[in-house]
CSV table of N, CA and C in Angstrom, one decimal:
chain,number,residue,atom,x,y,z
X,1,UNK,N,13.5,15.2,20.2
X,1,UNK,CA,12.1,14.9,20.3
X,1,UNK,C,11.3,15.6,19.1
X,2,UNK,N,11.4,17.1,18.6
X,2,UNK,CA,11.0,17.6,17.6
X,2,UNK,C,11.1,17.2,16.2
X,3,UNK,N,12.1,16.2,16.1
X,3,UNK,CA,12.5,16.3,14.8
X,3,UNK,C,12.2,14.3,14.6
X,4,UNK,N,11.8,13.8,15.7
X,4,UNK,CA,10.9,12.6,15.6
X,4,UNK,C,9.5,12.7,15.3
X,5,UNK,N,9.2,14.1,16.2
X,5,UNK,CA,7.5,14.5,16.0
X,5,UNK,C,7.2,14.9,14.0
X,6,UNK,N,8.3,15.6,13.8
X,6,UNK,CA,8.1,16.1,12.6
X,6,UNK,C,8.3,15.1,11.5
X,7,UNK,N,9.0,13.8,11.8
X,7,UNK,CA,9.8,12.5,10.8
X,7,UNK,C,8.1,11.7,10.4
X,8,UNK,N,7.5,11.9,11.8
X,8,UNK,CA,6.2,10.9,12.3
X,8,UNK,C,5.4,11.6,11.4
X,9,UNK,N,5.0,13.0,11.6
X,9,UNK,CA,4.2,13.4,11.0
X,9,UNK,C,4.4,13.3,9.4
X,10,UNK,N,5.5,13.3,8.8
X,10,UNK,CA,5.5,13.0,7.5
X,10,UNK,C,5.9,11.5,6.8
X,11,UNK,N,5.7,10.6,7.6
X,11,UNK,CA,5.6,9.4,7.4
X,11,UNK,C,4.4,9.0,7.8
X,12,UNK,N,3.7,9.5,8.0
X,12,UNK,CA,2.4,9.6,8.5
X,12,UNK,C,1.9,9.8,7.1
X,13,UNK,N,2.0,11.2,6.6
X,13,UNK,CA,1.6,11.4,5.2
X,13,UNK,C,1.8,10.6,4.5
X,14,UNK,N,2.8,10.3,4.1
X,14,UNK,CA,3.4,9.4,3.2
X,14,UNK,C,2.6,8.2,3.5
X,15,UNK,N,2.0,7.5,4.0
X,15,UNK,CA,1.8,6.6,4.8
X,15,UNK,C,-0.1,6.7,4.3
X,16,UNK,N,-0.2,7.9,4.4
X,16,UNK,CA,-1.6,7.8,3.5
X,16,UNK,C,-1.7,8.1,2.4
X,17,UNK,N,-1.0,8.6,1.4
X,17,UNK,CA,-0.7,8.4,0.4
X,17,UNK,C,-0.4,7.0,-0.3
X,18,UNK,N,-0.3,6.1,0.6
X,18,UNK,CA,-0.3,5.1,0.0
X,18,UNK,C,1.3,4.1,-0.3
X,19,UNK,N,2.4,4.8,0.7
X,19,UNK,CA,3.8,4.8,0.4
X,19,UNK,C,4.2,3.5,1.2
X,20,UNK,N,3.2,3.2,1.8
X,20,UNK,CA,3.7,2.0,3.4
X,20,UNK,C,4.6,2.3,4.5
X,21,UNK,N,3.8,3.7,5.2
X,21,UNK,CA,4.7,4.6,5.7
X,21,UNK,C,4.9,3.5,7.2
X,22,UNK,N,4.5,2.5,7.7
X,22,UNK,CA,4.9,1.7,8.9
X,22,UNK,C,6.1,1.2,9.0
X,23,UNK,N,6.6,0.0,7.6
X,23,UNK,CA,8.1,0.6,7.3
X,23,UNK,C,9.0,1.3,7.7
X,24,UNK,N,8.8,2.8,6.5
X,24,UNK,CA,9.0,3.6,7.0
X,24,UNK,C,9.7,4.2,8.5
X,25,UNK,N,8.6,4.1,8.7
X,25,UNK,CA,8.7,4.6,10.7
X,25,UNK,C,9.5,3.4,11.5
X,26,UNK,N,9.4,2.0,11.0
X,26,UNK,CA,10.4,0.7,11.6
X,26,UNK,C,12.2,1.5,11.4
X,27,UNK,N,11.8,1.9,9.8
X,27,UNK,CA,14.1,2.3,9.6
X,27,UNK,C,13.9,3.0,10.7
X,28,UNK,N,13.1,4.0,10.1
X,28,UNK,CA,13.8,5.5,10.8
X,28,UNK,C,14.0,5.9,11.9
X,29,UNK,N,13.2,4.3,12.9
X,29,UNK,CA,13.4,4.6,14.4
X,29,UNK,C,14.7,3.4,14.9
X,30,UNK,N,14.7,2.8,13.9
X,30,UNK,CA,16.2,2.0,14.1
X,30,UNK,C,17.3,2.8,14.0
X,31,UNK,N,17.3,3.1,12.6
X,31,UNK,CA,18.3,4.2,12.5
X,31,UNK,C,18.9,5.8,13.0
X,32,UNK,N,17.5,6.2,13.2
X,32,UNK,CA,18.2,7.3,13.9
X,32,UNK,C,18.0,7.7,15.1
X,33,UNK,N,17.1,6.7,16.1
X,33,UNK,CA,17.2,6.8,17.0
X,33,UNK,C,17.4,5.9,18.3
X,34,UNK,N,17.8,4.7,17.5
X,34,UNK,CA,18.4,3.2,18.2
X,34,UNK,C,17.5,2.9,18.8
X,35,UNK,N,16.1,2.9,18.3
X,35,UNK,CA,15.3,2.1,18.9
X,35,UNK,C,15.5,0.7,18.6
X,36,UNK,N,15.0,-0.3,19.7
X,36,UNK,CA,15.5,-1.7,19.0
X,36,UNK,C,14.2,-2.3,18.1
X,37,UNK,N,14.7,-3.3,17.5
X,37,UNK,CA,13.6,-3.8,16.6
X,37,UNK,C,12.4,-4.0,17.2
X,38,UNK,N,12.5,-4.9,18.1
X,38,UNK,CA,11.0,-5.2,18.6
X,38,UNK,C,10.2,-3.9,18.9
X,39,UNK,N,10.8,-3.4,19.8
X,39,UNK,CA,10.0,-1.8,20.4
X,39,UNK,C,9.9,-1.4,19.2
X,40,UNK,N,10.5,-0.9,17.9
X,40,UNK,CA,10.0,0.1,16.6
X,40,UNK,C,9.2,-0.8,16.1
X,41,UNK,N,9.0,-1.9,16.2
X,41,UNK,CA,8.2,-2.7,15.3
X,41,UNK,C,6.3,-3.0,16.3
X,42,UNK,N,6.6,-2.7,17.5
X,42,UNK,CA,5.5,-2.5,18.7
X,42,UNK,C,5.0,-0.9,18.5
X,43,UNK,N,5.8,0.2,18.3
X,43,UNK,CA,5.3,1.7,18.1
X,43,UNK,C,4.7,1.3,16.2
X,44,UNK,N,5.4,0.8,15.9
X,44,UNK,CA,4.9,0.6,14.5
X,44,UNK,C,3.4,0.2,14.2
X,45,UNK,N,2.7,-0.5,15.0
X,45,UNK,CA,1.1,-1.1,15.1
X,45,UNK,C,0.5,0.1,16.1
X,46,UNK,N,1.1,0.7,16.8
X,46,UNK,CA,0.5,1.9,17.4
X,46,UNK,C,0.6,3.0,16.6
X,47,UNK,N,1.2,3.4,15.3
X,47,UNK,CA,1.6,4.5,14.8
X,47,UNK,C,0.3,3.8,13.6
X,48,UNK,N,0.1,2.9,12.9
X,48,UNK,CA,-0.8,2.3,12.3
X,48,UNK,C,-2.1,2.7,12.6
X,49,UNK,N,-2.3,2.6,14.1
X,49,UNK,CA,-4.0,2.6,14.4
X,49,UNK,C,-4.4,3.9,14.3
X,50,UNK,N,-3.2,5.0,14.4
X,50,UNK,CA,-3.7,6.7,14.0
X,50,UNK,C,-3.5,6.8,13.3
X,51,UNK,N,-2.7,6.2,12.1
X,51,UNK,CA,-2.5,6.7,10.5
X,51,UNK,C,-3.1,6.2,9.4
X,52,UNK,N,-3.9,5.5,10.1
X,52,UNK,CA,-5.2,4.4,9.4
X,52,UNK,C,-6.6,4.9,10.0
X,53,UNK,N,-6.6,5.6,10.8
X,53,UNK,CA,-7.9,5.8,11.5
X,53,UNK,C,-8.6,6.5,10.4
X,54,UNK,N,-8.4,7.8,9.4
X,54,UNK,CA,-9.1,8.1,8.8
X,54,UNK,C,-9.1,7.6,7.6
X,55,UNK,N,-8.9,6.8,6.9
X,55,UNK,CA,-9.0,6.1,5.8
X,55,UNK,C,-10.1,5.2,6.2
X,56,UNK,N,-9.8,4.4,7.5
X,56,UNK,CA,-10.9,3.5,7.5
X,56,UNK,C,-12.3,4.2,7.7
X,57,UNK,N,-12.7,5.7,8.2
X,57,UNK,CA,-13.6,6.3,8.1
X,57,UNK,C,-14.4,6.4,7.1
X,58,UNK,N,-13.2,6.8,5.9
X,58,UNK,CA,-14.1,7.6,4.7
X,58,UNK,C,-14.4,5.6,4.0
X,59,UNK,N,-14.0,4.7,4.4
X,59,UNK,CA,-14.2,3.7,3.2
X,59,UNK,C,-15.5,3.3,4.1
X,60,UNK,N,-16.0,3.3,5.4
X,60,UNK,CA,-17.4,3.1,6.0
X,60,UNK,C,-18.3,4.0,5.7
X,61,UNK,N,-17.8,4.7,5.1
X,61,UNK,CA,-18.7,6.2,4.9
X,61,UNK,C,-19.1,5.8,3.6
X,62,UNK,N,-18.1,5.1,2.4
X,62,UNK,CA,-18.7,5.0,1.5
X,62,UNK,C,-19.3,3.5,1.1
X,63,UNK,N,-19.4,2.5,2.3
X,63,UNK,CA,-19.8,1.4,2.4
X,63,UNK,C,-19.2,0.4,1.3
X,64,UNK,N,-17.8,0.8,1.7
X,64,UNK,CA,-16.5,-0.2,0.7
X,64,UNK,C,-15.7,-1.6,1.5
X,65,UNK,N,-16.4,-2.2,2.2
X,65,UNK,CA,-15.7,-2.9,3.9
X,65,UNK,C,-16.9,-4.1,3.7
X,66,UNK,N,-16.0,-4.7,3.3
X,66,UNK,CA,-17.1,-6.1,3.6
X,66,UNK,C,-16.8,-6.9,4.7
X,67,UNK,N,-18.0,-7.1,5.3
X,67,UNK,CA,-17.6,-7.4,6.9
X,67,UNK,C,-17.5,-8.8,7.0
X,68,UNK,N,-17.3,-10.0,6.0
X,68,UNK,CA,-16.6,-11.0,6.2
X,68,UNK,C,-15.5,-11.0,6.2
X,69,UNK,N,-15.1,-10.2,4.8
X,69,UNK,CA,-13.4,-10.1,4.9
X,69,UNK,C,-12.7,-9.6,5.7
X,70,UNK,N,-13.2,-8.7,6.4
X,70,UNK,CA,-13.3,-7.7,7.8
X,70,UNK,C,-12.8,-8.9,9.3
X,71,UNK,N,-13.6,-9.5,9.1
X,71,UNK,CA,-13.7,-10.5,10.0
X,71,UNK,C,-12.5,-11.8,9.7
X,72,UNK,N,-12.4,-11.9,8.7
X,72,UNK,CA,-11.4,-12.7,8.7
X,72,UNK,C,-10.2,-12.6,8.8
X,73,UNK,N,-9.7,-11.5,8.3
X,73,UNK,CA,-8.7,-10.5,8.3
X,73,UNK,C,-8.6,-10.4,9.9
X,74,UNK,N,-9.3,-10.5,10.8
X,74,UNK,CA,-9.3,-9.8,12.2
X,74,UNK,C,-8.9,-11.7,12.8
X,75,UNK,N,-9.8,-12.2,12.5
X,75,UNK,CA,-9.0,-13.5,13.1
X,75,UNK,C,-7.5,-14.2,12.4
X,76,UNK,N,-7.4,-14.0,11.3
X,76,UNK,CA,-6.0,-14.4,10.9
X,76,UNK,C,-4.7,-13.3,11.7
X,77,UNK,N,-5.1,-12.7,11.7
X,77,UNK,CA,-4.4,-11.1,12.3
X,77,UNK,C,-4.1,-11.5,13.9
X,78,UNK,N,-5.1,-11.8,14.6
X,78,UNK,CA,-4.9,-12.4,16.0
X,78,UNK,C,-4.2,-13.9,16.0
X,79,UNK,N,-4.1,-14.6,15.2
X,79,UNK,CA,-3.4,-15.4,15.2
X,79,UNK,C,-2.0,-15.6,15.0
X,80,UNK,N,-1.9,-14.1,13.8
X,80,UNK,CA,-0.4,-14.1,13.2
X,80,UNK,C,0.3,-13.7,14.4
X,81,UNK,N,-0.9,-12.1,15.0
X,81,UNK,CA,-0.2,-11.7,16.1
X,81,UNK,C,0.4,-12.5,16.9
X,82,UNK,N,0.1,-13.9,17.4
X,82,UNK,CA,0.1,-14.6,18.6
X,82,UNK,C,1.4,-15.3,18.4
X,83,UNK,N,1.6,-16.1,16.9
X,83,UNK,CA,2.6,-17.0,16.6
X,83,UNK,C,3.5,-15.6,16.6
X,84,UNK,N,3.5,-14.8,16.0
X,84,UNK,CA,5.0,-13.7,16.1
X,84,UNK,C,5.2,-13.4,17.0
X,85,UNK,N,4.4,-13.4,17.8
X,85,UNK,CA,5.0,-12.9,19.4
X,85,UNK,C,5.7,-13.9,19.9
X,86,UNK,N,5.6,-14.9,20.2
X,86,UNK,CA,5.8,-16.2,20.6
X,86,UNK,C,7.2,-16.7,20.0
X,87,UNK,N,7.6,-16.4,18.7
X,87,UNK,CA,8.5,-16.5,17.8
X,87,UNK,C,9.5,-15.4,18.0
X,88,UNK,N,9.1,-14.3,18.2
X,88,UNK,CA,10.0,-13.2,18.3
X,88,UNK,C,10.8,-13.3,19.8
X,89,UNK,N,10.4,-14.1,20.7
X,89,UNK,CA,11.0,-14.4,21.7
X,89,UNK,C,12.0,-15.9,21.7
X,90,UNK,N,12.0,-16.1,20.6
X,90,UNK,CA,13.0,-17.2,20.4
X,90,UNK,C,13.8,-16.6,19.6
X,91,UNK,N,13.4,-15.9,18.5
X,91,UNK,CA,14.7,-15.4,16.8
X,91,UNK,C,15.3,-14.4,18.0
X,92,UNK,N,16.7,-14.2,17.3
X,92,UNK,CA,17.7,-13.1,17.8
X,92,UNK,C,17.3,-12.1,17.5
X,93,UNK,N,17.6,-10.7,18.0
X,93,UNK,CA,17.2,-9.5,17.1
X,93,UNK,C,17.6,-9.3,16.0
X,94,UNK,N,19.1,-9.8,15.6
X,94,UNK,CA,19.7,-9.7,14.4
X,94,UNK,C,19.1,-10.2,13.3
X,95,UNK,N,19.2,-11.6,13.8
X,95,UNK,CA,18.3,-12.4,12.7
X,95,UNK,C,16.4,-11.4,12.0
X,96,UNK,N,16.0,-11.0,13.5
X,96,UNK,CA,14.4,-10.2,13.3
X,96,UNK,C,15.0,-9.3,11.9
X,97,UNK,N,16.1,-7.9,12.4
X,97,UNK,CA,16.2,-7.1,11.6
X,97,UNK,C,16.6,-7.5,10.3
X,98,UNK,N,17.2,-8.6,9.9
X,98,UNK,CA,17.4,-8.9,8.7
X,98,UNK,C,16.5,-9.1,7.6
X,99,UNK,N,15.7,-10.1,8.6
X,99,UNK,CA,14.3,-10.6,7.9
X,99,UNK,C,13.5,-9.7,7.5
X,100,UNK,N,13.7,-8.9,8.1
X,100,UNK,CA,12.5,-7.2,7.9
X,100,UNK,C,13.2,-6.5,7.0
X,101,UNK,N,14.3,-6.4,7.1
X,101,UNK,CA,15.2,-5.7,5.7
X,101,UNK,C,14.6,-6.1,4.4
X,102,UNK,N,15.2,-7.7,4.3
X,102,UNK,CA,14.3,-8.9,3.2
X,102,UNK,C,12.9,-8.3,3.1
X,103,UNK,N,12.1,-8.7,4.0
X,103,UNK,CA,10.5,-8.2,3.7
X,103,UNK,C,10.4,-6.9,3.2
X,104,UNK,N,10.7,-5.7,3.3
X,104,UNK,CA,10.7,-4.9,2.9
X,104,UNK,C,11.0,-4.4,1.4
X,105,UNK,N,11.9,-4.7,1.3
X,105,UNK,CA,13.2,-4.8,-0.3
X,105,UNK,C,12.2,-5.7,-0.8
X,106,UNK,N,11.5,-7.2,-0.7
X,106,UNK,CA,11.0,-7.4,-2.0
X,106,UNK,C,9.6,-7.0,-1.9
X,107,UNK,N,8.7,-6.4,-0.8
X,107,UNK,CA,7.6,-6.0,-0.6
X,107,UNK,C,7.7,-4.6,-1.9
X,108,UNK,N,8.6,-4.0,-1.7
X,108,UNK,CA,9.3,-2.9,-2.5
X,108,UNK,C,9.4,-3.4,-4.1
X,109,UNK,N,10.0,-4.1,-4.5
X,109,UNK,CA,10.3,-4.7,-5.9
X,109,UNK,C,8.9,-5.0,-6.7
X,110,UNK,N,8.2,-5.6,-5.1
X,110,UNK,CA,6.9,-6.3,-6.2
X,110,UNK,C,6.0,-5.4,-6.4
X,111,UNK,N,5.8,-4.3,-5.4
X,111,UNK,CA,5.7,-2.7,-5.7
X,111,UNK,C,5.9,-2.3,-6.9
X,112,UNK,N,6.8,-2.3,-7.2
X,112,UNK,CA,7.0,-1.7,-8.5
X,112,UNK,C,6.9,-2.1,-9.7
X,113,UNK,N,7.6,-3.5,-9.3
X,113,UNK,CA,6.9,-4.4,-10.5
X,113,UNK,C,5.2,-4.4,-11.0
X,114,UNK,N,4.4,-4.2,-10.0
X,114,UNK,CA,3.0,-4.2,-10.0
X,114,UNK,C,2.7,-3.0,-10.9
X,115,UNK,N,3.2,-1.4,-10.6
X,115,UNK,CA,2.8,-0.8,-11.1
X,115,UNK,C,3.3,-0.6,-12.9
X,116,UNK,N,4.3,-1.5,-13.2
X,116,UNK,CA,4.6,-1.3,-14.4
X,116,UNK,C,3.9,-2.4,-15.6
């Protein structure tokens, strides 16, 4: 339990730094503690809403949040939510984890490609 609290809290960090620590927190609860996909990927949007909470503070604070994009973002987001849910009860889990392996790795490449 300690050494989850401690993994969280510095994927947390990482995570506001700018590392895409949700990820992150998807391996490392596959891997070292057999959580299954769906559940790490369900703690994953709940580990989001605390590790996002103060960023979205300071960017209202500095009135950087445009509330259409805001808004649309929030309805495309309830929709994605709705079709993945819906979908994740059809795909295998195997098939799920693969896909997210894939998403990850080139989310990663274009990462880096971007910054060079």
């Amino acid at each position: 339990m300690i050494v989850t609290v401690i993994a969280s809290f510095f994927i947390a960090l990482l995570s506001g730094l700018g590392v895409g620590g949700g990820g992150l927190f998807v391996v490392f609860l596959n891997l070292f503690t057999d959580t299954p996909q769906l559940a790490a990927q369900g703690m994953n949007l709940l580990f989001f809403l605390f590790s996002s909470g103060s960023a979205v503070c300071v960017h209202i604070s500095k009135r950087q949040i445009l509330g259409t994009a805001v808004l649309t973002m929030i309805l495309f987001g309830i929709a994605g939510a709705v079709v993945g849910s819906l979908l994740s009860n059809v795909v295998g889990q195997a098939l799920l984890r693969k896909a997210f392996g894939v998403m990850l790795i080139v989310s990663g490449m274009l990462s880096l490609r971007k910054k060079r």
